GROMACS .gro file of N, CA, C and O in nm:
model
  400
    1UNK      N    1   9.476  11.742   9.061
    1UNK     CA    2   9.484  11.607   9.116
    1UNK      C    3   9.591  11.524   9.044
    1UNK      O    4   9.606  11.534   8.923
    2UNK      N    5   9.660  11.442   9.120
    2UNK     CA    6   9.762  11.354   9.064
    2UNK      C    7   9.696  11.224   9.020
    2UNK      O    8   9.614  11.167   9.092
    3UNK      N    9   9.733  11.179   8.902
    3UNK     CA   10   9.676  11.054   8.850
    3UNK      C   11   9.725  10.937   8.934
    3UNK      O   12   9.840  10.933   8.976
    4UNK      N   13   9.636  10.844   8.958
    4UNK     CA   14   9.672  10.725   9.035
    4UNK      C   15   9.769  10.640   8.954
    4UNK      O   16   9.754  10.626   8.833
    5UNK      N   17   9.867  10.584   9.020
    5UNK     CA   18   9.960  10.494   8.954
    5UNK      C   19   9.894  10.357   8.946
    5UNK      O   20   9.846  10.304   9.047
    6UNK      N   21   9.887  10.304   8.828
    6UNK     CA   22   9.827  10.172   8.810
    6UNK      C   23   9.932  10.083   8.748
    6UNK      O   24   9.992  10.118   8.647
    7UNK      N   25   9.956   9.970   8.812
    7UNK     CA   26  10.057   9.878   8.762
    7UNK      C   27  10.006   9.793   8.648
    7UNK      O   28   9.887   9.783   8.623
    8UNK      N   29  10.100   9.731   8.580
    8UNK     CA   30  10.071   9.641   8.469
    8UNK      C   31  10.088   9.498   8.521
    8UNK      O   32  10.200   9.455   8.551
    9UNK      N   33   9.978   9.423   8.534
    9UNK     CA   34   9.988   9.289   8.592
    9UNK      C   35  10.074   9.192   8.510
    9UNK      O   36  10.141   9.107   8.568
   10UNK      N   37  10.077   9.208   8.378
   10UNK     CA   38  10.159   9.119   8.295
   10UNK      C   39  10.308   9.142   8.323
   10UNK      O   40  10.386   9.047   8.337
   11UNK      N   41  10.346   9.269   8.332
   11UNK     CA   42  10.484   9.301   8.366
   11UNK      C   43  10.513   9.259   8.509
   11UNK      O   44  10.620   9.204   8.541
   12UNK      N   45  10.416   9.281   8.598
   12UNK     CA   46  10.431   9.242   8.738
   12UNK      C   47  10.453   9.093   8.755
   12UNK      O   48  10.529   9.050   8.843
   13UNK      N   49  10.387   9.012   8.672
   13UNK     CA   50  10.406   8.867   8.679
   13UNK      C   51  10.551   8.831   8.650
   13UNK      O   52  10.609   8.743   8.715
   14UNK      N   53  10.612   8.900   8.554
   14UNK     CA   54  10.753   8.873   8.520
   14UNK      C   55  10.845   8.915   8.634
   14UNK      O   56  10.939   8.843   8.669
   15UNK      N   57  10.818   9.032   8.693
   15UNK     CA   58  10.899   9.078   8.806
   15UNK      C   59  10.882   8.981   8.924
   15UNK      O   60  10.979   8.943   8.989
   16UNK      N   61  10.758   8.938   8.948
   16UNK     CA   62  10.730   8.842   9.055
   16UNK      C   63  10.817   8.717   9.037
   16UNK      O   64  10.878   8.668   9.133
   17UNK      N   65  10.822   8.665   8.915
   17UNK     CA   66  10.894   8.540   8.888
   17UNK      C   67  11.044   8.553   8.908
   17UNK      O   68  11.113   8.453   8.930
   18UNK      N   69  11.098   8.675   8.903
   18UNK     CA   70  11.242   8.691   8.923
   18UNK      C   71  11.277   8.737   9.064
   18UNK      O   72  11.390   8.718   9.107
   19UNK      N   73  11.183   8.798   9.136
   19UNK     CA   74  11.215   8.855   9.267
   19UNK      C   75  11.142   8.788   9.382
   19UNK      O   76  11.200   8.763   9.486
   20UNK      N   77  11.016   8.756   9.364
   20UNK     CA   78  10.930   8.715   9.476
   20UNK      C   79  10.912   8.564   9.488
   20UNK      O   80  10.876   8.513   9.594
   21UNK      N   81  10.934   8.494   9.378
   21UNK     CA   82  10.901   8.352   9.368
   21UNK      C   83  10.974   8.264   9.470
   21UNK      O   84  10.918   8.167   9.519
   22UNK      N   85  11.097   8.300   9.506
   22UNK     CA   86  11.176   8.214   9.596
   22UNK      C   87  11.107   8.196   9.732
   22UNK      O   88  11.114   8.088   9.789
   23UNK      N   89  11.041   8.300   9.781
   23UNK     CA   90  10.975   8.291   9.912
   23UNK      C   91  10.824   8.274   9.904
   23UNK      O   92  10.764   8.213   9.993
   24UNK      N   93  10.764   8.326   9.799
   24UNK     CA   94  10.618   8.321   9.790
   24UNK      C   95  10.569   8.212   9.694
   24UNK      O   96  10.448   8.190   9.684
   25UNK      N   97  10.662   8.144   9.628
   25UNK     CA   98  10.628   8.030   9.544
   25UNK      C   99  10.582   8.066   9.404
   25UNK      O  100  10.537   8.178   9.380
   26UNK      N  101  10.593   7.970   9.311
   26UNK     CA  102  10.555   7.996   9.172
   26UNK      C  103  10.406   8.028   9.156
   26UNK      O  104  10.366   8.096   9.062
   27UNK      N  105  10.324   7.979   9.249
   27UNK     CA  106  10.180   8.004   9.243
   27UNK      C  107  10.137   8.113   9.341
   27UNK      O  108  10.018   8.138   9.357
   28UNK      N  109  10.234   8.178   9.406
   28UNK     CA  110  10.209   8.284   9.505
   28UNK      C  111  10.129   8.235   9.624
   28UNK      O  112  10.068   8.312   9.696
   29UNK      N  113  10.133   8.103   9.648
   29UNK     CA  114  10.062   8.045   9.763
   29UNK      C  115  10.151   8.038   9.885
   29UNK      O  116  10.109   7.989   9.990
   30UNK      N  117  10.275   8.086   9.873
   30UNK     CA  118  10.368   8.086   9.985
   30UNK      C  119  10.455   7.963   9.986
   30UNK      O  120  10.422   7.860   9.927
   31UNK      N  121  10.570   7.975  10.052
   31UNK     CA  122  10.662   7.864  10.071
   31UNK      C  123  10.674   7.844  10.221
   31UNK      O  124  10.708   7.939  10.294
   32UNK      N  125  10.645   7.725  10.268
   32UNK     CA  126  10.647   7.695  10.412
   32UNK      C  127  10.778   7.742  10.474
   32UNK      O  128  10.885   7.711  10.425
   33UNK      N  129  10.767   7.819  10.579
   33UNK     CA  130  10.884   7.868  10.650
   33UNK      C  131  10.952   7.987  10.586
   33UNK      O  132  11.052   8.036  10.637
   34UNK      N  133  10.901   8.036  10.474
   34UNK     CA  134  10.961   8.151  10.407
   34UNK      C  135  10.862   8.264  10.392
   34UNK      O  136  10.862   8.358  10.467
   35UNK      N  137  10.776   8.256  10.290
   35UNK     CA  138  10.682   8.364  10.264
   35UNK      C  139  10.539   8.313  10.265
   35UNK      O  140  10.513   8.197  10.238
   36UNK      N  141  10.449   8.403  10.294
   36UNK     CA  142  10.307   8.368  10.301
   36UNK      C  143  10.240   8.378  10.165
   36UNK      O  144  10.293   8.435  10.072
   37UNK      N  145  10.118   8.327  10.160
   37UNK     CA  146  10.038   8.340  10.039
   37UNK      C  147  10.011   8.486  10.009
   37UNK      O  148   9.996   8.568  10.101
   38UNK      N  149  10.006   8.517   9.882
   38UNK     CA  150   9.973   8.653   9.839
   38UNK      C  151   9.837   8.659   9.772
   38UNK      O  152   9.797   8.763   9.721
   39UNK      N  153   9.766   8.549   9.773
   39UNK     CA  154   9.634   8.545   9.710
   39UNK      C  155   9.536   8.628   9.794
   39UNK      O  156   9.520   8.603   9.913
   40UNK      N  157   9.471   8.725   9.731
   40UNK     CA  158   9.377   8.810   9.806
   40UNK      C  159   9.270   8.729   9.881
   40UNK      O  160   9.231   8.767   9.991
   41UNK      N  161   9.226   8.618   9.824
   41UNK     CA  162   9.123   8.538   9.890
   41UNK      C  163   9.175   8.469  10.016
   41UNK      O  164   9.096   8.422  10.097
   42UNK      N  165   9.307   8.463  10.033
   42UNK     CA  166   9.366   8.391  10.145
   42UNK      C  167   9.450   8.482  10.235
   42UNK      O  168   9.506   8.435  10.334
   43UNK      N  169   9.461   8.610  10.201
   43UNK     CA  170   9.549   8.699  10.276
   43UNK      C  171   9.476   8.826  10.318
   43UNK      O  172   9.447   8.912  10.236
   44UNK      N  173   9.450   8.836  10.448
   44UNK     CA  174   9.389   8.957  10.501
   44UNK      C  175   9.482   9.076  10.480
   44UNK      O  176   9.438   9.187  10.451
   45UNK      N  177   9.613   9.052  10.491
   45UNK     CA  178   9.711   9.159  10.470
   45UNK      C  179   9.694   9.220  10.331
   45UNK      O  180   9.686   9.341  10.315
   46UNK      N  181   9.688   9.135  10.228
   46UNK     CA  182   9.675   9.183  10.090
   46UNK      C  183   9.542   9.255  10.070
   46UNK      O  184   9.537   9.360  10.007
   47UNK      N  185   9.435   9.201  10.125
   47UNK     CA  186   9.304   9.260  10.099
   47UNK      C  187   9.279   9.389  10.176
   47UNK      O  188   9.195   9.469  10.136
   48UNK      N  189   9.353   9.411  10.285
   48UNK     CA  190   9.328   9.532  10.364
   48UNK      C  191   9.423   9.646  10.332
   48UNK      O  192   9.406   9.756  10.386
   49UNK      N  193   9.519   9.624  10.247
   49UNK     CA  194   9.616   9.728  10.211
   49UNK      C  195   9.583   9.788  10.075
   49UNK      O  196   9.541   9.716   9.984
   50UNK      N  197   9.603   9.919  10.063
   50UNK     CA  198   9.591   9.983   9.932
   50UNK      C  199   9.715   9.948   9.850
   50UNK      O  200   9.815   9.899   9.905
   51UNK      N  201   9.709   9.976   9.722
   51UNK     CA  202   9.826   9.953   9.637
   51UNK      C  203   9.946  10.032   9.689
   51UNK      O  204  10.057   9.980   9.696
   52UNK      N  205   9.921  10.156   9.728
   52UNK     CA  206  10.030  10.241   9.779
   52UNK      C  207  10.089  10.182   9.907
   52UNK      O  208  10.211  10.183   9.926
   53UNK      N  209  10.003  10.131   9.996
   53UNK     CA  210  10.052  10.070  10.120
   53UNK      C  211  10.132   9.943  10.091
   53UNK      O  212  10.234   9.916  10.156
   54UNK      N  213  10.088   9.866   9.993
   54UNK     CA  214  10.162   9.746   9.955
   54UNK      C  215  10.300   9.783   9.901
   54UNK      O  216  10.400   9.720   9.936
   55UNK      N  217  10.306   9.885   9.817
   55UNK     CA  218  10.435   9.929   9.762
   55UNK      C  219  10.527   9.977   9.874
   55UNK      O  220  10.646   9.941   9.877
   56UNK      N  221  10.474  10.054   9.967
   56UNK     CA  222  10.556  10.099  10.080
   56UNK      C  223  10.608   9.981  10.161
   56UNK      O  224  10.723   9.981  10.205
   57UNK      N  225  10.525   9.880  10.179
   57UNK     CA  226  10.568   9.760  10.251
   57UNK      C  227  10.681   9.690  10.176
   57UNK      O  228  10.782   9.650  10.236
   58UNK      N  229  10.665   9.673  10.045
   58UNK     CA  230  10.769   9.607   9.966
   58UNK      C  231  10.900   9.686   9.974
   58UNK      O  232  11.007   9.627   9.986
   59UNK      N  233  10.890   9.818   9.971
   59UNK     CA  234  11.010   9.903   9.978
   59UNK      C  235  11.092   9.876  10.103
   59UNK      O  236  11.214   9.868  10.098
   60UNK      N  237  11.027   9.865  10.217
   60UNK     CA  238  11.100   9.853  10.344
   60UNK      C  239  11.107   9.711  10.398
   60UNK      O  240  11.194   9.679  10.478
   61UNK      N  241  11.016   9.624  10.355
   61UNK     CA  242  11.015   9.487  10.404
   61UNK      C  243  10.969   9.479  10.549
   61UNK      O  244  10.907   9.571  10.602
   62UNK      N  245  11.001   9.368  10.612
   62UNK     CA  246  10.966   9.349  10.754
   62UNK      C  247  11.076   9.266  10.819
   62UNK      O  248  11.101   9.153  10.781
   63UNK      N  249  11.138   9.328  10.918
   63UNK     CA  250  11.247   9.260  10.989
   63UNK      C  251  11.193   9.152  11.081
   63UNK      O  252  11.079   9.157  11.125
   64UNK      N  253  11.279   9.059  11.112
   64UNK     CA  254  11.241   8.948  11.200
   64UNK      C  255  11.199   8.996  11.338
   64UNK      O  256  11.116   8.934  11.403
   65UNK      N  257  11.254   9.111  11.383
   65UNK     CA  258  11.220   9.160  11.517
   65UNK      C  259  11.095   9.249  11.519
   65UNK      O  260  11.056   9.298  11.624
   66UNK      N  261  11.030   9.265  11.403
   66UNK     CA  262  10.904   9.339  11.396
   66UNK      C  263  10.796   9.253  11.463
   66UNK      O  264  10.781   9.136  11.429
   67UNK      N  265  10.721   9.309  11.559
   67UNK     CA  266  10.618   9.228  11.626
   67UNK      C  267  10.511   9.173  11.531
   67UNK      O  268  10.446   9.074  11.563
   68UNK      N  269  10.496   9.234  11.414
   68UNK     CA  270  10.398   9.184  11.318
   68UNK      C  271  10.454   9.072  11.229
   68UNK      O  272  10.381   9.014  11.150
   69UNK      N  273  10.583   9.043  11.243
   69UNK     CA  274  10.643   8.935  11.164
   69UNK      C  275  10.600   8.802  11.225
   69UNK      O  276  10.631   8.772  11.340
   70UNK      N  277  10.527   8.723  11.148
   70UNK     CA  278  10.477   8.595  11.196
   70UNK      C  279  10.546   8.476  11.130
   70UNK      O  280  10.513   8.362  11.158
   71UNK      N  281  10.645   8.504  11.042
   71UNK     CA  282  10.714   8.394  10.973
   71UNK      C  283  10.844   8.356  11.042
   71UNK      O  284  10.895   8.247  11.020
   72UNK      N  285  10.900   8.450  11.120
   72UNK     CA  286  11.025   8.422  11.185
   72UNK      C  287  11.147   8.445  11.097
   72UNK      O  288  11.258   8.407  11.133
   73UNK      N  289  11.126   8.502  10.978
   73UNK     CA  290  11.238   8.539  10.891
   73UNK      C  291  11.213   8.678  10.835
   73UNK      O  292  11.100   8.725  10.831
   74UNK      N  293  11.320   8.743  10.793
   74UNK     CA  294  11.308   8.877  10.734
   74UNK      C  295  11.238   8.873  10.600
   74UNK      O  296  11.259   8.782  10.520
   75UNK      N  297  11.156   8.975  10.575
   75UNK     CA  298  11.111   9.008  10.439
   75UNK      C  299  11.206   9.121  10.401
   75UNK      O  300  11.198   9.231  10.457
   76UNK      N  301  11.304   9.094  10.313
   76UNK     CA  302  11.402   9.199  10.283
   76UNK      C  303  11.340   9.315  10.204
   76UNK      O  304  11.244   9.295  10.130
   77UNK      N  305  11.395   9.435  10.223
   77UNK     CA  306  11.347   9.547  10.141
   77UNK      C  307  11.355   9.511   9.993
   77UNK      O  308  11.450   9.445   9.950
   78UNK      N  309  11.252   9.550   9.921
   78UNK     CA  310  11.243   9.524   9.776
   78UNK      C  311  11.257   9.375   9.744
   78UNK      O  312  11.306   9.338   9.639
   79UNK      N  313  11.214   9.292   9.838
   79UNK     CA  314  11.221   9.147   9.815
   79UNK      C  315  11.362   9.097   9.795
   79UNK      O  316  11.384   8.992   9.737
   80UNK      N  317  11.459   9.175   9.842
   80UNK     CA  318  11.598   9.136   9.825
   80UNK      C  319  11.658   9.177   9.692
   80UNK      O  320  11.770   9.140   9.659
   81UNK      N  321  11.583   9.253   9.614
   81UNK     CA  322  11.629   9.298   9.482
   81UNK      C  323  11.649   9.449   9.485
   81UNK      O  324  11.555   9.524   9.461
   82UNK      N  325  11.772   9.496   9.512
   82UNK     CA  326  11.794   9.641   9.523
   82UNK      C  327  11.765   9.717   9.394
   82UNK      O  328  11.744   9.838   9.397
   83UNK      N  329  11.762   9.647   9.282
   83UNK     CA  330  11.735   9.714   9.154
   83UNK      C  331  11.585   9.733   9.128
   83UNK      O  332  11.546   9.798   9.032
   84UNK      N  333  11.500   9.677   9.214
   84UNK     CA  334  11.356   9.688   9.195
   84UNK      C  335  11.312   9.834   9.207
   84UNK      O  336  11.342   9.901   9.304
   85UNK      N  337  11.241   9.881   9.106
   85UNK     CA  338  11.194  10.020   9.104
   85UNK      C  339  11.053  10.029   9.162
   85UNK      O  340  10.985   9.928   9.179
   86UNK      N  341  11.011  10.152   9.189
   86UNK     CA  342  10.874  10.171   9.237
   86UNK      C  343  10.775  10.123   9.132
   86UNK      O  344  10.672  10.062   9.164
   87UNK      N  345  10.804  10.148   9.006
   87UNK     CA  346  10.716  10.099   8.898
   87UNK      C  347  10.707   9.947   8.902
   87UNK      O  348  10.598   9.890   8.887
   88UNK      N  349  10.821   9.880   8.923
   88UNK     CA  350  10.819   9.733   8.936
   88UNK      C  351  10.727   9.691   9.049
   88UNK      O  352  10.651   9.595   9.036
   89UNK      N  353  10.735   9.764   9.161
   89UNK     CA  354  10.654   9.729   9.277
   89UNK      C  355  10.505   9.745   9.248
   89UNK      O  356  10.425   9.659   9.284
   90UNK      N  357  10.468   9.854   9.182
   90UNK     CA  358  10.327   9.872   9.145
   90UNK      C  359  10.283   9.763   9.048
   90UNK      O  360  10.169   9.714   9.055
   91UNK      N  361  10.372   9.721   8.959
   91UNK     CA  362  10.339   9.614   8.866
   91UNK      C  363  10.317   9.483   8.940
   91UNK      O  364  10.223   9.409   8.911
   92UNK      N  365  10.402   9.453   9.039
   92UNK     CA  366  10.386   9.330   9.118
   92UNK      C  367  10.254   9.335   9.195
   92UNK      O  368  10.180   9.236   9.199
   93UNK      N  369  10.222   9.449   9.254
   93UNK     CA  370  10.096   9.463   9.327
   93UNK      C  371   9.978   9.441   9.232
   93UNK      O  372   9.882   9.371   9.266
   94UNK      N  373   9.986   9.497   9.112
   94UNK     CA  374   9.879   9.476   9.013
   94UNK      C  375   9.866   9.327   8.981
   94UNK      O  376   9.753   9.275   8.970
   95UNK      N  377   9.978   9.258   8.969
   95UNK     CA  378   9.975   9.114   8.945
   95UNK      C  379   9.909   9.041   9.062
   95UNK      O  380   9.822   8.956   9.044
   96UNK      N  381   9.948   9.076   9.184
   96UNK     CA  382   9.891   9.012   9.303
   96UNK      C  383   9.739   9.030   9.306
   96UNK      O  384   9.666   8.939   9.341
   97UNK      N  385   9.692   9.146   9.266
   97UNK     CA  386   9.548   9.174   9.266
   97UNK      C  387   9.472   9.084   9.169
   97UNK      O  388   9.352   9.067   9.183
   98UNK      N  389   9.542   9.025   9.071
   98UNK     CA  390   9.474   8.936   8.974
   98UNK      C  391   9.464   8.792   9.022
   98UNK      O  392   9.394   8.713   8.961
   99UNK      N  393   9.536   8.758   9.128
   99UNK     CA  394   9.538   8.619   9.174
   99UNK      C  395   9.403   8.578   9.230
   99UNK      O  396   9.337   8.654   9.297
  100UNK      N  397   9.366   8.453   9.202
  100UNK     CA  398   9.239   8.401   9.251
  100UNK      C  399   9.256   8.267   9.317
  100UNK      O  400   9.342   8.194   9.290
   0.00000   0.00000   0.00000
């Protein structure tokens, strides 16, 4: 069996602040017209996805022409940060899981 990848929420918080904050806000509550809240208590998307599914989503993003896009703007692959690694993504997901 392969060990599950578990992110580091403290490292993820730092990655979040450099990559995700512009659209999802400093408190991860979303920025009107840009990104939605990432708080599990407020996001069905976050609560219904596994960590692996969240990482896959971050990798590819969501184009404006995707029927599931409800913001009217692109979610760029890797949050617009081409240097973001898979480890960074798991760390960000771990951070998101800590939000209340």
